Coordinates of C-alpha atoms and ligand atoms in Angstrom, one line a residue:
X1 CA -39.3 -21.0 -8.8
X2 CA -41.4 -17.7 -10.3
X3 CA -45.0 -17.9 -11.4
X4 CA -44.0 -17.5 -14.9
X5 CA -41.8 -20.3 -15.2
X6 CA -43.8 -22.9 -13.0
X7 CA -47.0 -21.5 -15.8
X8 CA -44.0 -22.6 -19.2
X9 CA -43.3 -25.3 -18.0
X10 CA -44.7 -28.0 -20.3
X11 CA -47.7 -30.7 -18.8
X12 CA -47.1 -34.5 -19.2
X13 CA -48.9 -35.9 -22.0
X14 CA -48.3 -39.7 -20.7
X15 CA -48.5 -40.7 -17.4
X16 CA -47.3 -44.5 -16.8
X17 CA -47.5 -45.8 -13.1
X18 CA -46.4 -48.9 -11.5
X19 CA -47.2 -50.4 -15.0
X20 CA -47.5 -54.1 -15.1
X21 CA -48.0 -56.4 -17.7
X22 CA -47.8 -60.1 -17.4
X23 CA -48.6 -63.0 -19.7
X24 CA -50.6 -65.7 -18.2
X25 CA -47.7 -69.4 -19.0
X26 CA -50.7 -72.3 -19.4
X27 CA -49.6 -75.9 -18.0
X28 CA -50.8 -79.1 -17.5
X29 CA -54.2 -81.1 -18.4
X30 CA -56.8 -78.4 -17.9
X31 CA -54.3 -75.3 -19.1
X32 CA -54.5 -73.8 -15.6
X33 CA -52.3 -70.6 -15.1
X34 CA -49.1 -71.9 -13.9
X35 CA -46.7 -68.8 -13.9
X36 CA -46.2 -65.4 -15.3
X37 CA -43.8 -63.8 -18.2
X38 CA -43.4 -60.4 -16.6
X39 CA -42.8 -58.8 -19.7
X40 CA -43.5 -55.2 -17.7
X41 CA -42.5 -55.4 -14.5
X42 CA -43.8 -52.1 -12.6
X43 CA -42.2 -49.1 -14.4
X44 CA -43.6 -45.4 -14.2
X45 CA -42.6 -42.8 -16.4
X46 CA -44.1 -39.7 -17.7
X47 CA -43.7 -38.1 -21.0
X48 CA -43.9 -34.3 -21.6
X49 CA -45.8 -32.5 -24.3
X50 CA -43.5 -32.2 -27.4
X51 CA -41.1 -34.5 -25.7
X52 CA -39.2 -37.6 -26.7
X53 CA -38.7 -40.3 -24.4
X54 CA -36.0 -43.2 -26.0
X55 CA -36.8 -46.4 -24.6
X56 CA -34.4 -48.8 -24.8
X57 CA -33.0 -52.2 -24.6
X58 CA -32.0 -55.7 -25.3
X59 CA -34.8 -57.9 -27.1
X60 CA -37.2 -59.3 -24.6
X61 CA -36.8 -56.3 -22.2
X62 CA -40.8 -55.4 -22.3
X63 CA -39.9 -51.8 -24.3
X64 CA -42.2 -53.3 -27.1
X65 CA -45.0 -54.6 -24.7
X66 CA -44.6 -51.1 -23.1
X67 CA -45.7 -49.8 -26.2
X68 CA -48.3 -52.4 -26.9
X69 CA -50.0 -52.1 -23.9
X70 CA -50.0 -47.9 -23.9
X71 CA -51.5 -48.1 -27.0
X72 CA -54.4 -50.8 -25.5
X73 CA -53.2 -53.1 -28.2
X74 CA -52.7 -55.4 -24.6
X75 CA -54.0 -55.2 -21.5
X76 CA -52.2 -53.7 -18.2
X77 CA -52.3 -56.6 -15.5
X78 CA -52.0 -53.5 -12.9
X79 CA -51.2 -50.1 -12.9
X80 CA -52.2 -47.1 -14.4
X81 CA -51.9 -45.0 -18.1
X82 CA -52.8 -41.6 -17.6
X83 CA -53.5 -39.8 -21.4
X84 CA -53.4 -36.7 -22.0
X85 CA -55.4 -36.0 -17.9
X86 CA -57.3 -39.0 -18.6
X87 CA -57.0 -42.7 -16.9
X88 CA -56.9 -44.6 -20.2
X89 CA -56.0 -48.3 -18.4
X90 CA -59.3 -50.1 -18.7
X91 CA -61.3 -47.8 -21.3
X92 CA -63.1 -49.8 -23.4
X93 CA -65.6 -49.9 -26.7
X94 CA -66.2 -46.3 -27.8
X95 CA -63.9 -44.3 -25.1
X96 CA -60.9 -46.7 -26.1
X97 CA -62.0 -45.9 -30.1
X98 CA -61.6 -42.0 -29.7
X99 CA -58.1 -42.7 -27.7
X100 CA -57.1 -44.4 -30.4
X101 CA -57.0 -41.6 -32.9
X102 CA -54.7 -39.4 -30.4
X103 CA -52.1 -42.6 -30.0
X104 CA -50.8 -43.9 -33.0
X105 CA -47.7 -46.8 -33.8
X106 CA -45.2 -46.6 -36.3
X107 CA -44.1 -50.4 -36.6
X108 CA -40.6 -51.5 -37.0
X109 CA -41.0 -53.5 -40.2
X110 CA -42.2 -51.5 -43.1
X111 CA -42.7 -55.6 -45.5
X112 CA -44.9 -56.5 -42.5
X113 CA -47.2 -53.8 -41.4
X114 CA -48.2 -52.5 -44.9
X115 CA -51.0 -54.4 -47.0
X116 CA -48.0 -54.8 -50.5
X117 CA -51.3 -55.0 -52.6
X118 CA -53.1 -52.2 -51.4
X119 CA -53.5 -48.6 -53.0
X120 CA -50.8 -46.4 -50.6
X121 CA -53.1 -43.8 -51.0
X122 CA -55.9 -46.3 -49.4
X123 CA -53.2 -47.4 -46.4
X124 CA -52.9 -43.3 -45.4
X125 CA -56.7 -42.9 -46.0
X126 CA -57.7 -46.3 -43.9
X127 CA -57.6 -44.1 -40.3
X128 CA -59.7 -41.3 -41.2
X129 CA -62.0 -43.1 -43.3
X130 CA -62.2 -45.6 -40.2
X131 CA -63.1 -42.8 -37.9
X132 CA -65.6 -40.8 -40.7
X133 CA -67.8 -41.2 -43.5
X134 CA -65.5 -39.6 -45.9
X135 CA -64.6 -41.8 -49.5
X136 CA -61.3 -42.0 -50.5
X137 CA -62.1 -40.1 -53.5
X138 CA -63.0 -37.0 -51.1
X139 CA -59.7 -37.8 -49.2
X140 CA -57.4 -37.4 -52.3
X141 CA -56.0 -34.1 -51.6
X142 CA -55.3 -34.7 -48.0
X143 CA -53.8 -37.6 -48.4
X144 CA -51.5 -36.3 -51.6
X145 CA -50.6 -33.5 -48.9
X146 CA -49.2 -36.0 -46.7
X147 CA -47.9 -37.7 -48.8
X148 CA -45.7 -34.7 -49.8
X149 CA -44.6 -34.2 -45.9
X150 CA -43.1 -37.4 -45.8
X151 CA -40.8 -36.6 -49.1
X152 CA -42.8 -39.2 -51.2
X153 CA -44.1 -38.1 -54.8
X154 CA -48.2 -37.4 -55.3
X155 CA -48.4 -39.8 -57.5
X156 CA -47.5 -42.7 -55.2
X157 CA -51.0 -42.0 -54.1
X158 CA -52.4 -44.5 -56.9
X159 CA -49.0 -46.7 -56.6
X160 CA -48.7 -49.9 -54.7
X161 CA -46.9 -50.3 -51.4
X162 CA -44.4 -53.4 -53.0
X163 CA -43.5 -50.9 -55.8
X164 CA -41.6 -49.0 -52.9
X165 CA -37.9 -49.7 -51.1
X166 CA -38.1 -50.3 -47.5
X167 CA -36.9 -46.3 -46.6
X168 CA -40.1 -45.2 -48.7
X169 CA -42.5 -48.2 -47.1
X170 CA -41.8 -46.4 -43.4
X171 CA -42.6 -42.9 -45.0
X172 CA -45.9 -44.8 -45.9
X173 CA -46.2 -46.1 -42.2
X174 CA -45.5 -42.6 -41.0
X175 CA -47.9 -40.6 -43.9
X176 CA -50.5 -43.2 -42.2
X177 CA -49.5 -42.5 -38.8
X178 CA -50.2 -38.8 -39.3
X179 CA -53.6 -38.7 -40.8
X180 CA -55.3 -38.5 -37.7
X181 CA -53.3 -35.9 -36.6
X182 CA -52.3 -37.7 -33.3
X183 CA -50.7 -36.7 -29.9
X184 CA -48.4 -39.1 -29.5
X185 CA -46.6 -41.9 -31.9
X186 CA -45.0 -44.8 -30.4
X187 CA -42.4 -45.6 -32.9
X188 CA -41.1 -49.1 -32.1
X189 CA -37.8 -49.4 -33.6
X190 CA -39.2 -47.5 -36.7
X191 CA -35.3 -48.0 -38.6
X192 CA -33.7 -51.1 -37.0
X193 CA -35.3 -53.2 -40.5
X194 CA -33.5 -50.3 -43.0
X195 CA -30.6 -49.9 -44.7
X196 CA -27.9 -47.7 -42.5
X197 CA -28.0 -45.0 -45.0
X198 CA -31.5 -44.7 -44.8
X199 CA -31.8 -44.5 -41.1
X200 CA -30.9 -40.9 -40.8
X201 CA -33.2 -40.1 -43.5
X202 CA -36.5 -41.2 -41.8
X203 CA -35.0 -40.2 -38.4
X204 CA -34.7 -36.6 -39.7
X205 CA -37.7 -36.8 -41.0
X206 CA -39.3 -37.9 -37.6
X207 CA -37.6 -34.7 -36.6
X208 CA -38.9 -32.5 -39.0
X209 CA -42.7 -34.3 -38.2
X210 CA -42.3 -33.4 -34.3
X211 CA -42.2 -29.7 -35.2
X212 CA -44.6 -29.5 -37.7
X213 CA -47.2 -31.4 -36.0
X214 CA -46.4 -30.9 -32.6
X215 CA -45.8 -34.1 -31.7
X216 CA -44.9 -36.3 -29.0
X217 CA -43.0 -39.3 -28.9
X218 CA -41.9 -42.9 -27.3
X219 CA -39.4 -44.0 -29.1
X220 CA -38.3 -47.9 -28.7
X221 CA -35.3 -48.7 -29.7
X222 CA -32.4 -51.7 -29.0
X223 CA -29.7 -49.3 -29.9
X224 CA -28.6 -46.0 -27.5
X225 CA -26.8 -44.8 -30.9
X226 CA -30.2 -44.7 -32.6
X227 CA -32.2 -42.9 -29.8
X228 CA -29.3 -40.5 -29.4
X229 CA -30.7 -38.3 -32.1
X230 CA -34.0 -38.5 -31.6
X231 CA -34.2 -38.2 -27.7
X232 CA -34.9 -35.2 -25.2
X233 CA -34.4 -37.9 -21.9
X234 CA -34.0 -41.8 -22.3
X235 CA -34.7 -44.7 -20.0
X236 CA -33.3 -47.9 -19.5
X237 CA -34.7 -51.0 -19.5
X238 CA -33.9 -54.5 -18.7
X239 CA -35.9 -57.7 -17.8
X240 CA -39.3 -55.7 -17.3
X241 CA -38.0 -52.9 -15.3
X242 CA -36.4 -49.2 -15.7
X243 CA -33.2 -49.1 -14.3
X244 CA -32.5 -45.6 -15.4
X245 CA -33.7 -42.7 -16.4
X246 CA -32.3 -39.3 -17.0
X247 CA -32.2 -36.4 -20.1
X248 CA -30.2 -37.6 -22.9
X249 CA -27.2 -35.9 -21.6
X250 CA -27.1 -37.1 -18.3
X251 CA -27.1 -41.2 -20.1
X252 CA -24.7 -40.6 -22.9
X253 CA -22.2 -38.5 -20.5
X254 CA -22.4 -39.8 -17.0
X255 CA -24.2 -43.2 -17.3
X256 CA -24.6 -44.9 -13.7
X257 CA -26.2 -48.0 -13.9
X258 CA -23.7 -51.1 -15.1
X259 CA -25.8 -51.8 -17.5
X260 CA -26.6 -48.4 -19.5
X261 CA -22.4 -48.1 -18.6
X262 CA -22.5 -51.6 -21.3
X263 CA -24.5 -50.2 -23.7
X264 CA -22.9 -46.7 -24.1
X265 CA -19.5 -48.4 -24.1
X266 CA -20.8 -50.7 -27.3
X267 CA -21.7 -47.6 -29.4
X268 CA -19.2 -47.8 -32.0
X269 CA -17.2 -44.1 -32.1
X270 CA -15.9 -42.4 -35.1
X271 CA -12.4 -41.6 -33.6
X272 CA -10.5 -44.3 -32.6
X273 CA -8.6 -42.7 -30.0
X274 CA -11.5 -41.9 -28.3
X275 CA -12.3 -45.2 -28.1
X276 CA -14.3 -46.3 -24.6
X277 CA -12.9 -49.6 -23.0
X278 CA -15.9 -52.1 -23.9
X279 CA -17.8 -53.7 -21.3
X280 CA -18.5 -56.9 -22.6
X281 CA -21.9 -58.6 -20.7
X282 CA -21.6 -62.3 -20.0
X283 CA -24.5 -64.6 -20.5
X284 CA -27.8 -64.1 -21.6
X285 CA -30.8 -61.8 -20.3
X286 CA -32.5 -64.4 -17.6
X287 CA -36.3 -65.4 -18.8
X288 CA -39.0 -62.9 -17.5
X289 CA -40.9 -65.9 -16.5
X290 CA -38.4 -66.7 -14.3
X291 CA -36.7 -63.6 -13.3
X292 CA -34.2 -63.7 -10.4
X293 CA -34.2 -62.7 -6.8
X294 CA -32.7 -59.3 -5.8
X295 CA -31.5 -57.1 -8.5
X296 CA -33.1 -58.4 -12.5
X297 CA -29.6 -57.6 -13.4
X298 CA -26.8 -59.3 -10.8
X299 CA -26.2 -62.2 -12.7
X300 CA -24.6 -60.5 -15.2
X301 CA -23.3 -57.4 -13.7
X302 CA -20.0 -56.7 -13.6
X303 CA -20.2 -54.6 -10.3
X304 CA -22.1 -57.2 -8.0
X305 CA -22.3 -57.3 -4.3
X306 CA -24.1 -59.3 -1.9
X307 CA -26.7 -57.4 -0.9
X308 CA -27.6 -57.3 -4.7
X309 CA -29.0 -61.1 -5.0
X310 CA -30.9 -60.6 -2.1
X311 CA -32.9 -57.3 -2.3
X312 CA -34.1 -55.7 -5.6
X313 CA -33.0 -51.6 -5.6
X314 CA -36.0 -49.3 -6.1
X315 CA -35.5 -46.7 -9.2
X316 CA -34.6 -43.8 -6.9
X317 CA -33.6 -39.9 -8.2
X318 CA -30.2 -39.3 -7.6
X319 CA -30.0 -36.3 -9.4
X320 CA -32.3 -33.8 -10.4
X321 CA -34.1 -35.5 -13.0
X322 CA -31.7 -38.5 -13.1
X323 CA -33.2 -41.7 -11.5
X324 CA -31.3 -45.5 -11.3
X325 CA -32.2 -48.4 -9.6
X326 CA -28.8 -50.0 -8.3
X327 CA -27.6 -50.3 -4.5
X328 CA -24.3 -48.5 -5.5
X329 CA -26.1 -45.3 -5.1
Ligands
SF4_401 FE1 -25.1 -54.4 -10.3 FE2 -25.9 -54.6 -7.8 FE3 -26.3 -52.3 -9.1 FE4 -27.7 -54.5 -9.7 S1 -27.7 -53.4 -7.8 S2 -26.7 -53.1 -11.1 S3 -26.2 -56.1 -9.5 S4 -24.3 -53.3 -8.6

C-alpha cells in the first residue's frame, strides 16, 4: 500500500475490546451475587471517523447495553473503550464530564426521553448550559439555528415538547443531541417508536446531520431493513456476542452466519418474485444469565453440528474486512 493511501485512510474514533458487561443476579437471605446476566459478552469493534457502524439484533442481545456502557451511562465489567486515542473505561468525575460532551444518545422513544412540559428551546439548550455559564436567553439564536437544521420552525423554540407529533419529538432529541457539537451519537433505535412514514424522514435527516457535522455514528437497531440505509458496515449480535461483522454489502449480499442468513431473509422485499425463502428461527433467544455451552446460537440454528454444543467459535476474519464466529468457516 503507498504512503499516500496508508496517510487517507481514516483513524478509528471508537475502539471497543473484549468488552464485557455483566449484571450482578442477587439471591438468597443476604443478596449475595449468585450469577451473572451477560448482557455484553466480550465483543470488540472499532468505529472509523465519519463512519456508521449498524448494530443489530433481537431484544435482549446487549446492542443497547453496548451503547449504555460506551456512553459510561454503565459500567464495563472488563475490557476496554478506547475514545477518540483515549482509554475512556474507568474515567471518572471531571474526565468522564468532558467525554461526555463528545458522546451523545439519541433515545429510541421520543414520549419518554423529552421533559412534555419543558420549553423545547430549554431541552436543546440544557447540554450547553450544563457544560457553561451561558443563560438561555444568550443561547436563543443558537438554539433557533438548530432548530432550523433539524427541519423544525424557530418558533418551536418557545413551544412545548407535547405540542409536537412523535416524528418532530426525535428532531427535538436530535436538535439536543447536536448542541454540543459531538463526535459520536449513539442512536438507539432512534425510529422503531414512529410512524413508517416518518422513518425515512428522520433517517434522512440523520444523513444529512453526518455530513454537515462530521459526524460519527453507532447505530442500534432490531431491524437489518432500518440499518440498511444508514450503515457503512454492520455487525451482528446475538446473546452478548458479535457473530458477524462485515461492510454493509458484504451482510446484505453474502450473509454467512445462520443467523444474519435469518434476519436478511425476514426483510420484507418489494418484488415478489424476488422473494428469499424465509428462515424461520424456532424458539426463543436463551437467557444471558444462563447462556449455553458451545456456540450462544446452536439451539436454534438451523445448520448445527456437533462440535457446535461443545466449543464456542471465536469471531474470526474470513474475508477482508468480513469477520463471523461459526465453525462452518
Ligand atoms: Fe450454527 Fe454451529 Fe455456526 Fe453456531 S457454530 S452458527 S450452531 S453452524
Amino acid at each position: 500500500m503507498s504512503e499516500t493511501i496508508v496517510k487517507q485512510e481514516k483513524e478509528n474514533l471508537l475502539e471497543i475490546i473484549d468488552l464485557k458487561t455483566y449484571y450482578p443476579i442477587k439471591g438468597g437471605f443476604f443478596r449475595h451475587t449468585v450469577g451473572y446476566v451477560k448482557a455484553v459478552d466480550n465483543i470488540s469493534f472499532a468505529i472509523k471517523n465519519g463512519e456508521t457502524l449498524g448494530l443489530v439484533g433481537e431484544s435482549g442481545c446487549g446492542k443497547s447495553t453496548t451503547g449504555r456502557t460506551i456512553l459510561r451511562l454503565l459500567d464495563a465489567t472488563d475490557g476496554k473503550i478506547i475514545f477518540d486515542g483515549e482509554d475512556i473505561t474507568k474515567l471518572r468525575g471531571k474526565s468522564l464530564r468532558e467525554i461526555r460532551k463528545d458522546i451523545q444518545m439519541v433515545f429510541q422513544d421520543p414520549y419518554a426521553s423529552l421533559n412534555p412540559m419543558q420549553m423545547v428551546g430549554s431541552i436543546v439548550a440544557e447540554p450547553i448550559m450544563n457544560f457553561s455559564n451561558k443563560s438561555l436567553k444568550s443561547l436563543q439564536g443558537e438554539v433557533m439555528e438548530l432548530l432550523k437544521k433539524v427541519g423544525l420552525p424557530e418558533d418551536a423554540f418557545y413551544k412545548y415538547a407535547h405540542e409536537f407529533s412523535g416524528g418532530q419529538r426525535q428532531r427535538i432529541g436530535i436538535a439536543r443531541a447536536l448542541a454540543l457539537r459531538p463526535k459520536l451519537i449513539i442512536a438507539d433505535e432512534p425510529v422503531s417508536a414512529l410512524d413508517v412514514s416518518v422513518q425515512s424522514q428522520v433517517l434522512n435527516l440523520l444523513k444529512e446531520l453526518q455530513d454537515e457535522f462530521d459526524l460519527t455514528f453507532l447505530f442500534i437497531a432490531h431491524d437489518l431493513s432500518v440499518v440498511k440505509h444508514m450503515s457503512d458496515r454492520i455487525g451482528v449480535m446475538y446473546l452478548g456476542n458479535i457473530v458477524e461483522i462485515a461492510d454493509k454489502e458484504h451482510i446484505y449480499d453474502e450473509p454467512l452466519h445462520p443467523y444474519t442468513q435469518a434476519l436478511i431473509s425476514a426483510i420484507p422485499v418489494p418484488d415478489p418474485r424476488k422473494k428469499n425463502q424465509r428462515i424461520v428461527l424456532e424458539g426463543d433467544i436463551p437467557s444471558p444469565a444462563n447462556p449455553p455451552k458451545g456456540c450462544p446460537f446452536h439451539p436454534r440454528c438451523p445448520k448445527a453440528m456437533v462440535e457446535c454444543s461443545l466449543t464456542k467459535p471465536a469471531l474470526k476474519e474470513v474475508k477482508q474486512g468480513h469477520r463471523v464466529a461459526c465453525h462452518l468457516y
